[in-house]
Amino acid sequence: MPQSASSTWTISELAEEFSVTARALRFYEDKGLLTPTRHGQARVFSATDRARLRLILRGKRVGFSLEEIREMLDLESITSGSPQHLGVWLTRFRARIEVLKQQRRDIDGAIEELETGCAWMEARQADLEPSAELKSRARAFEALARARLEH
Amino acid sequence: MPQSASSTWTISELAEEFSVTARALRFYEDKGLLTPTRHGQARVFSATDRARLRLILRGKRVGFSLEEIREMLDLESITSGSPQHLGVWLTRFRARIEVLKQQRRDIDGAIEELETGCAWMEARQADLEPSAELKSRARAFEALARARLEH
DNA sequence: TATAACGCTTACGTTAACGTCAAGTGGGGA
DNA sequence: TCCCCACTTGACGTTAACGTAAGCGTTATA
């Protein structure tokens, strides 16, 4: 039983905690997103590594590529760059923000549609029999869906 | 010059309007997401096709795979299924909604961080000289970033 | 002592979503 | 008529992000 309270983790501990495979963690190291120390051959992950992993997974969930995440995690290259270099990053950050805001709008729309679909399905499940009334409702739903399509 | 007011589109017209390639549209047809009619060999896209494309691209932006989008666009398979089949879809829809809500939280967090980064870079660009004060600010930012990492 | 259990590296395989030729078709101006 | 241009259908190539398998060393437990 490893001393999991001493703020270091093995590869499989981290893998399980974040529901990823050990292979993925080794892959992230290959790509320069994680740099665990070693004890002999075995990787030893620190609290910082763990925090970086958290950011990596969050970045992934919002659509960043691993390469983009790597660049963003590398604060050094931002804080030590020239003002001109800084401008490049500013532009990229702002563009990213716009993309994320669009994505947010899309997500809100998608949630709405999915919830509408759920409501309809629940209503249909409530009446157990395919009555004439249900059929007309179904047709109404289809009409609505079609209207959304036409918009 | 095609009659673009008559509510039909050529493949390249649609491609340009939505900033995708013709290849992508043919690919979507191959996968069953679009079913344009034909005039001879050439594809003719209707207003419905155009609306479906809009939904396809939106679905993509929120992280659905083309296969998932195809299934969701195929309302027939939902409205005509058995109540049991309906239950499957209900479950899938609800799960999707949860994923989307998590994604929205992630996006909000990412936007916040990016905006913080922008603000810092702007502040740094304002002072043109790398003064001692600026350096201390930089260190402050790094400390903040590190604190976020450690959380 | 043996036998899992865990970890390592190396290397090839896989999937999605197209990109990129190549070679052919069909219509409309000069 | 000729030629160009947009469109077509294959067919193979590409990239990201791992999966999977082989083969081997190390540690923990029975």
CSV table of C-alpha atoms (C1' of nucleotides) in Angstrom, one decimal:
chain,number,residue,atom,x,y,z
A,1,MET,CA,0.0,0.0,0.0
A,2,PRO,CA,1.7,3.2,-1.1
A,3,GLN,CA,1.8,6.3,1.1
A,4,SER,CA,-1.0,8.1,-0.8
A,5,ALA,CA,-1.1,10.8,1.8
A,6,SER,CA,2.5,11.9,1.1
A,7,SER,CA,1.5,13.8,-2.1
A,8,THR,CA,3.1,11.5,-4.6
A,9,TRP,CA,1.2,9.1,-6.9
A,10,THR,CA,2.0,6.1,-9.1
A,11,ILE,CA,0.9,6.0,-12.6
A,12,SER,CA,-2.0,3.7,-12.0
A,13,GLU,CA,-3.2,5.6,-9.0
A,14,LEU,CA,-3.5,8.8,-11.1
A,15,ALA,CA,-5.0,6.8,-13.9
A,16,GLU,CA,-7.8,5.5,-11.8
A,17,GLU,CA,-8.5,8.7,-10.0
A,18,PHE,CA,-9.0,10.6,-13.3
A,19,SER,CA,-10.5,7.6,-15.2
A,20,VAL,CA,-7.8,7.6,-17.9
A,21,THR,CA,-5.4,4.8,-18.8
A,22,ALA,CA,-1.7,4.6,-17.8
A,23,ARG,CA,-1.0,4.6,-21.5
A,24,ALA,CA,-2.6,8.0,-21.8
A,25,LEU,CA,-0.4,9.4,-19.0
A,26,ARG,CA,2.7,8.0,-20.7
A,27,PHE,CA,1.5,9.6,-23.9
A,28,TYR,CA,1.1,13.0,-22.2
A,29,GLU,CA,4.6,12.7,-21.0
A,30,ASP,CA,5.9,11.9,-24.5
A,31,LYS,CA,4.2,15.0,-25.7
A,32,GLY,CA,5.7,17.1,-23.0
A,33,LEU,CA,2.5,17.8,-21.0
A,34,LEU,CA,3.6,16.0,-18.0
A,35,THR,CA,7.1,15.6,-16.6
A,36,PRO,CA,7.0,13.2,-13.6
A,37,THR,CA,10.2,12.4,-11.8
A,38,ARG,CA,11.5,8.9,-11.6
A,39,HIS,CA,12.3,6.4,-8.9
A,40,GLY,CA,14.5,4.0,-10.8
A,41,GLN,CA,12.4,3.4,-13.9
A,42,ALA,CA,9.1,4.0,-12.4
A,43,ARG,CA,7.3,7.4,-12.8
A,44,VAL,CA,6.5,9.4,-9.6
A,45,PHE,CA,3.8,12.0,-10.0
A,46,SER,CA,3.8,15.1,-7.7
A,47,ALA,CA,0.9,17.3,-6.7
A,48,THR,CA,1.9,19.7,-9.5
A,49,ASP,CA,1.8,16.9,-12.0
A,50,ARG,CA,-1.6,16.0,-10.7
A,51,ALA,CA,-2.8,19.6,-11.0
A,52,ARG,CA,-1.5,19.8,-14.5
A,53,LEU,CA,-3.3,16.6,-15.4
A,54,ARG,CA,-6.5,18.2,-14.1
A,55,LEU,CA,-6.0,21.1,-16.4
A,56,ILE,CA,-5.1,18.9,-19.3
A,57,LEU,CA,-8.4,16.9,-19.0
A,58,ARG,CA,-10.3,20.1,-18.7
A,59,GLY,CA,-8.7,21.6,-21.7
A,60,LYS,CA,-9.5,18.4,-23.6
A,61,ARG,CA,-13.2,18.6,-22.6
A,62,VAL,CA,-13.4,22.1,-24.1
A,63,GLY,CA,-11.9,21.1,-27.3
A,64,PHE,CA,-8.2,22.1,-27.1
A,65,SER,CA,-5.7,19.8,-28.8
A,66,LEU,CA,-2.9,18.4,-26.7
A,67,GLU,CA,-0.5,20.6,-28.5
A,68,GLU,CA,-2.5,23.7,-27.6
A,69,ILE,CA,-2.7,22.6,-24.1
A,70,ARG,CA,1.0,22.0,-23.9
A,71,GLU,CA,1.7,25.5,-25.1
A,72,MET,CA,-0.7,27.0,-22.6
A,73,LEU,CA,0.7,25.0,-19.7
A,74,ASP,CA,4.1,26.3,-20.6
A,75,LEU,CA,3.8,29.7,-18.9
A,76,GLU,CA,7.5,30.2,-19.2
A,77,SER,CA,7.2,30.8,-22.9
A,78,ILE,CA,4.6,33.5,-22.3
A,79,THR,CA,6.1,35.3,-19.3
A,80,SER,CA,9.6,35.4,-20.7
A,81,GLY,CA,8.7,36.4,-24.3
A,82,SER,CA,9.2,39.8,-25.9
A,83,PRO,CA,6.2,42.2,-26.0
A,84,GLN,CA,5.8,41.3,-29.7
A,85,HIS,CA,5.7,37.6,-28.8
A,86,LEU,CA,3.1,38.6,-26.2
A,87,GLY,CA,1.0,40.2,-28.9
A,88,VAL,CA,0.8,36.9,-30.7
A,89,TRP,CA,-0.4,35.2,-27.5
A,90,LEU,CA,-2.9,38.0,-26.9
A,91,THR,CA,-4.4,37.5,-30.3
A,92,ARG,CA,-4.6,33.7,-29.9
A,93,PHE,CA,-6.2,34.0,-26.5
A,94,ARG,CA,-8.8,36.4,-27.7
A,95,ALA,CA,-9.6,34.2,-30.7
A,96,ARG,CA,-9.9,31.3,-28.4
A,97,ILE,CA,-12.3,33.1,-26.1
A,98,GLU,CA,-14.5,33.9,-29.1
A,99,VAL,CA,-14.6,30.3,-30.1
A,100,LEU,CA,-15.4,29.2,-26.6
A,101,LYS,CA,-18.3,31.8,-26.4
A,102,GLN,CA,-19.7,30.5,-29.7
A,103,GLN,CA,-19.4,27.0,-28.3
A,104,ARG,CA,-21.3,28.0,-25.2
A,105,ARG,CA,-24.1,29.3,-27.3
A,106,ASP,CA,-24.2,26.1,-29.3
A,107,ILE,CA,-24.2,24.1,-26.1
A,108,ASP,CA,-27.1,26.1,-24.7
A,109,GLY,CA,-29.0,25.5,-27.9
A,110,ALA,CA,-28.2,21.8,-27.9
A,111,ILE,CA,-29.3,21.4,-24.3
A,112,GLU,CA,-32.6,23.1,-25.1
A,113,GLU,CA,-33.3,20.8,-28.0
A,114,LEU,CA,-32.4,17.7,-26.1
A,115,GLU,CA,-34.6,18.7,-23.2
A,116,THR,CA,-37.5,19.3,-25.6
A,117,GLY,CA,-36.9,15.9,-26.9
A,118,CYS,CA,-36.9,14.4,-23.4
A,119,ALA,CA,-40.1,16.1,-22.5
A,120,TRP,CA,-41.8,14.8,-25.6
A,121,MET,CA,-40.6,11.3,-25.0
A,122,GLU,CA,-41.7,11.3,-21.4
A,123,ALA,CA,-45.1,12.5,-22.5
A,124,ARG,CA,-45.3,9.8,-25.0
A,125,GLN,CA,-44.2,7.2,-22.5
A,126,ALA,CA,-46.9,8.4,-20.1
A,127,ASP,CA,-49.7,7.2,-22.4
A,128,LEU,CA,-49.0,3.6,-22.9
A,129,GLU,CA,-51.2,3.1,-25.9
A,130,PRO,CA,-50.6,4.5,-29.3
A,131,SER,CA,-53.9,6.3,-29.4
A,132,ALA,CA,-55.0,8.5,-32.2
A,133,GLU,CA,-54.4,11.5,-29.9
A,134,LEU,CA,-50.8,10.3,-29.4
A,135,LYS,CA,-50.3,10.0,-33.1
A,136,SER,CA,-51.5,13.5,-33.6
A,137,ARG,CA,-49.1,14.7,-30.9
A,138,ALA,CA,-46.3,12.8,-32.6
A,139,ARG,CA,-47.1,14.5,-35.8
A,140,ALA,CA,-47.1,17.8,-34.0
A,141,PHE,CA,-43.6,17.1,-32.7
A,142,GLU,CA,-42.4,16.2,-36.1
A,143,ALA,CA,-43.9,19.4,-37.4
A,144,LEU,CA,-42.1,21.3,-34.7
A,145,ALA,CA,-38.9,19.5,-35.5
A,146,ARG,CA,-39.3,20.2,-39.1
A,147,ALA,CA,-40.0,23.8,-38.5
A,148,ARG,CA,-36.7,24.0,-36.6
A,149,LEU,CA,-35.1,22.4,-39.5
A,150,GLU,CA,-36.5,24.9,-42.0
A,151,HIS,CA,-35.7,28.0,-40.0
B,1,MET,CA,-24.9,31.9,-62.9
B,2,PRO,CA,-27.3,29.7,-60.9
B,3,GLN,CA,-30.6,30.9,-59.6
B,4,SER,CA,-29.6,31.1,-56.0
B,5,ALA,CA,-32.9,32.7,-55.0
B,6,SER,CA,-34.9,29.6,-55.9
B,7,SER,CA,-34.0,27.8,-52.7
B,8,THR,CA,-31.7,25.2,-54.2
B,9,TRP,CA,-27.9,25.2,-53.9
B,10,THR,CA,-25.0,23.7,-55.7
B,11,ILE,CA,-22.4,21.9,-53.6
B,12,SER,CA,-19.9,24.7,-53.9
B,13,GLU,CA,-22.4,27.4,-52.9
B,14,LEU,CA,-23.3,25.5,-49.7
B,15,ALA,CA,-19.6,24.9,-49.1
B,16,GLU,CA,-18.7,28.5,-49.3
B,17,GLU,CA,-21.7,29.7,-47.3
B,18,PHE,CA,-20.8,27.4,-44.4
B,19,SER,CA,-17.0,27.6,-44.8
B,20,VAL,CA,-16.6,23.9,-45.4
B,21,THR,CA,-15.2,22.0,-48.4
B,22,ALA,CA,-17.2,20.2,-51.1
B,23,ARG,CA,-15.4,17.1,-50.0
B,24,ALA,CA,-16.9,17.4,-46.6
B,25,LEU,CA,-20.4,17.7,-48.0
B,26,ARG,CA,-19.9,14.6,-50.1
B,27,PHE,CA,-18.5,12.9,-47.0
B,28,TYR,CA,-21.6,13.8,-45.0
B,29,GLU,CA,-23.8,12.3,-47.8
B,30,ASP,CA,-21.7,9.1,-47.8
B,31,LYS,CA,-22.4,8.8,-44.1
B,32,GLY,CA,-26.1,9.4,-44.5
B,33,LEU,CA,-26.3,12.8,-42.9
B,34,LEU,CA,-27.3,14.5,-46.1
B,35,THR,CA,-29.4,13.2,-49.0
B,36,PRO,CA,-29.4,15.8,-51.7
B,37,THR,CA,-31.4,15.1,-54.9
B,38,ARG,CA,-29.6,14.9,-58.3
B,39,HIS,CA,-29.8,16.7,-61.5
B,40,GLY,CA,-28.1,14.3,-63.7
B,41,GLN,CA,-24.9,13.6,-61.8
B,42,ALA,CA,-24.8,16.8,-59.9
B,43,ARG,CA,-26.1,17.2,-56.4
B,44,VAL,CA,-28.9,19.6,-55.7
B,45,PHE,CA,-29.3,20.8,-52.2
B,46,SER,CA,-32.7,21.9,-50.9
B,47,ALA,CA,-33.6,24.2,-48.0
B,48,THR,CA,-34.0,21.2,-45.8
B,49,ASP,CA,-30.6,19.9,-46.7
B,50,ARG,CA,-29.2,23.3,-45.9
B,51,ALA,CA,-31.0,23.3,-42.5
B,52,ARG,CA,-29.7,19.9,-41.8
B,53,LEU,CA,-26.2,21.0,-42.6
B,54,ARG,CA,-26.6,23.8,-40.1
B,55,LEU,CA,-27.5,21.3,-37.4
B,56,ILE,CA,-24.6,19.0,-38.4
B,57,LEU,CA,-22.1,21.8,-38.0
B,58,ARG,CA,-23.6,22.9,-34.7
B,59,GLY,CA,-23.6,19.3,-33.5
B,60,LYS,CA,-19.9,19.1,-34.4
B,61,ARG,CA,-19.1,22.3,-32.6
B,62,VAL,CA,-20.5,20.8,-29.3
B,63,GLY,CA,-18.6,17.6,-29.7
B,64,PHE,CA,-21.0,15.1,-31.2
B,65,SER,CA,-19.6,12.6,-33.6
B,66,LEU,CA,-21.0,12.4,-37.1
B,67,GLU,CA,-22.5,9.1,-36.3
B,68,GLU,CA,-24.3,10.5,-33.2
B,69,ILE,CA,-25.5,13.4,-35.3
B,70,ARG,CA,-26.8,11.0,-38.0
B,71,GLU,CA,-28.8,9.1,-35.4
B,72,MET,CA,-30.3,12.3,-33.9
B,73,LEU,CA,-31.2,13.7,-37.3
B,74,ASP,CA,-33.0,10.6,-38.1
B,75,LEU,CA,-36.2,11.4,-36.1
B,76,GLU,CA,-38.0,8.5,-37.8
B,77,SER,CA,-36.1,6.0,-35.7
B,78,ILE,CA,-37.2,7.8,-32.6
B,79,THR,CA,-40.8,8.6,-33.3
B,80,SER,CA,-41.5,5.2,-34.7
B,81,GLY,CA,-39.7,3.0,-32.1
B,82,SER,CA,-41.3,1.0,-29.3
B,83,PRO,CA,-41.6,2.5,-25.8
B,84,GLN,CA,-38.6,0.4,-24.8
B,85,HIS,CA,-36.6,1.8,-27.7
B,86,LEU,CA,-37.8,5.2,-26.5
B,87,GLY,CA,-36.3,4.5,-23.1
B,88,VAL,CA,-33.0,3.9,-24.6
B,89,TRP,CA,-33.1,7.3,-26.3
B,90,LEU,CA,-34.3,9.0,-23.1
B,91,THR,CA,-31.3,7.7,-21.3
B,92,ARG,CA,-28.9,8.7,-24.0
B,93,PHE,CA,-30.4,12.2,-24.2
B,94,ARG,CA,-30.2,12.7,-20.4
B,95,ALA,CA,-26.6,11.5,-20.4
B,96,ARG,CA,-25.8,13.9,-23.2
B,97,ILE,CA,-27.4,16.7,-21.4
B,98,GLU,CA,-25.2,16.1,-18.3
B,99,VAL,CA,-22.1,15.9,-20.5
B,100,LEU,CA,-23.0,19.2,-22.1
B,101,LYS,CA,-23.6,20.9,-18.8
B,102,GLN,CA,-20.2,19.8,-17.5
B,103,GLN,CA,-18.7,21.1,-20.7
B,104,ARG,CA,-20.4,24.4,-20.1
B,105,ARG,CA,-18.9,24.6,-16.7
B,106,ASP,CA,-15.5,23.8,-18.2
B,107,ILE,CA,-15.9,26.4,-20.8
B,108,ASP,CA,-16.8,29.1,-18.3
B,109,GLY,CA,-13.7,28.2,-16.3
B,110,ALA,CA,-11.5,28.3,-19.4
B,111,ILE,CA,-12.9,31.6,-20.5
B,112,GLU,CA,-12.2,33.1,-17.1
B,113,GLU,CA,-8.6,31.9,-17.1
B,114,LEU,CA,-8.0,33.1,-20.7
B,115,GLU,CA,-9.4,36.5,-19.8
B,116,THR,CA,-7.2,36.7,-16.7
B,117,GLY,CA,-4.3,35.9,-19.0
B,118,CYS,CA,-5.3,38.6,-21.4
B,119,ALA,CA,-5.7,41.2,-18.7
B,120,TRP,CA,-2.2,40.4,-17.4
B,121,MET,CA,-0.6,40.6,-20.9
B,122,GLU,CA,-2.3,43.9,-21.6
B,123,ALA,CA,-1.1,45.3,-18.3
B,124,ARG,CA,2.4,44.1,-19.2
B,125,GLN,CA,2.2,45.6,-22.6
B,126,ALA,CA,1.2,48.9,-21.2
B,127,ASP,CA,4.5,49.4,-19.4
B,128,LEU,CA,7.0,49.2,-22.2
B,129,GLU,CA,10.0,48.8,-20.1
B,130,PRO,CA,10.9,45.7,-18.2
B,131,SER,CA,11.1,47.5,-14.9
B,132,ALA,CA,11.6,46.0,-11.5
B,133,GLU,CA,8.0,46.6,-10.7
B,134,LEU,CA,6.9,44.7,-13.8
B,135,LYS,CA,9.1,41.9,-12.9
B,136,SER,CA,7.5,41.7,-9.5
B,137,ARG,CA,4.1,41.7,-11.2
B,138,ALA,CA,5.2,39.0,-13.4
B,139,ARG,CA,6.2,37.0,-10.4
B,140,ALA,CA,2.9,37.7,-8.9
B,141,PHE,CA,1.1,36.3,-11.9
B,142,GLU,CA,3.3,33.3,-11.9
B,143,ALA,CA,2.5,32.8,-8.2
B,144,LEU,CA,-1.2,33.1,-9.0
B,145,ALA,CA,-0.9,30.6,-11.8
B,146,ARG,CA,0.9,28.3,-9.6
B,147,ALA,CA,-1.7,28.6,-6.9
B,148,ARG,CA,-4.3,27.6,-9.4
B,149,LEU,CA,-2.2,24.7,-10.3
B,150,GLU,CA,-1.8,23.5,-6.8
B,151,HIS,CA,-5.5,24.0,-5.9
C,1,DT,C1',10.6,-19.8,-4.0
C,2,DA,C1',7.3,-19.0,-7.3
C,3,DT,C1',3.9,-16.5,-9.0
C,4,DA,C1',1.2,-12.7,-9.6
C,5,DA,C1',0.9,-7.7,-9.8
C,6,DC,C1',2.8,-3.7,-11.4
C,7,DG,C1',5.7,-1.0,-14.3
C,8,DC,C1',8.8,-0.1,-18.3
C,9,DT,C1',10.0,0.5,-23.5
C,10,DT,C1',9.2,-0.4,-28.3
C,11,DA,C1',6.4,-0.7,-32.0
C,12,DC,C1',2.6,-1.5,-34.8
C,13,DG,C1',-2.7,-1.0,-35.1
C,14,DT,C1',-7.0,1.8,-35.0
C,15,DT,C1',-10.7,5.4,-35.7
C,16,DA,C1',-12.7,9.7,-37.3
C,17,DA,C1',-13.0,13.1,-40.5
C,18,DC,C1',-11.7,14.6,-43.9
C,19,DG,C1',-7.4,16.0,-47.7
C,20,DT,C1',-5.5,15.1,-52.0
C,21,DC,C1',-4.8,13.5,-56.3
C,22,DA,C1',-6.4,11.1,-60.7
C,23,DA,C1',-9.3,10.4,-64.3
C,24,DG,C1',-13.7,11.0,-66.4
C,25,DT,C1',-18.5,13.7,-67.6
C,26,DG,C1',-21.5,17.4,-69.2
C,27,DG,C1',-22.9,22.0,-70.3
C,28,DG,C1',-22.2,26.8,-72.0
C,29,DG,C1',-19.7,30.7,-74.2
C,30,DA,C1',-16.0,32.4,-78.0
D,1,DT,C1',-16.4,22.8,-82.5
D,2,DC,C1',-13.4,23.5,-78.9
D,3,DC,C1',-12.3,24.4,-74.5
D,4,DC,C1',-12.9,25.6,-69.9
D,5,DC,C1',-15.1,25.0,-65.6
D,6,DA,C1',-17.7,22.9,-62.2
D,7,DC,C1',-19.0,18.5,-60.9
D,8,DT,C1',-18.4,13.5,-60.4
D,9,DT,C1',-16.5,9.0,-58.5
D,10,DG,C1',-12.9,6.2,-56.7
D,11,DA,C1',-8.8,5.4,-54.1
D,12,DC,C1',-5.2,6.3,-51.2
D,13,DG,C1',-2.9,9.6,-47.7
D,14,DT,C1',-3.0,12.1,-43.2
D,15,DT,C1',-3.4,13.5,-38.3
D,16,DA,C1',-4.6,13.1,-33.4
D,17,DA,C1',-5.0,10.4,-29.5
D,18,DC,C1',-4.5,6.9,-27.9
D,19,DG,C1',-5.2,1.0,-27.9
D,20,DT,C1',-2.9,-3.2,-27.9
D,21,DA,C1',0.5,-6.6,-27.8
D,22,DA,C1',5.3,-8.3,-27.1
D,23,DG,C1',8.9,-8.9,-24.1
D,24,DC,C1',11.2,-8.0,-20.0
D,25,DG,C1',12.6,-6.2,-15.1
D,26,DT,C1',11.0,-5.4,-10.1
D,27,DT,C1',8.3,-5.9,-6.0
D,28,DA,C1',4.8,-7.9,-2.9
D,29,DT,C1',2.6,-11.8,-1.2
D,30,DA,C1',1.4,-16.7,-0.5
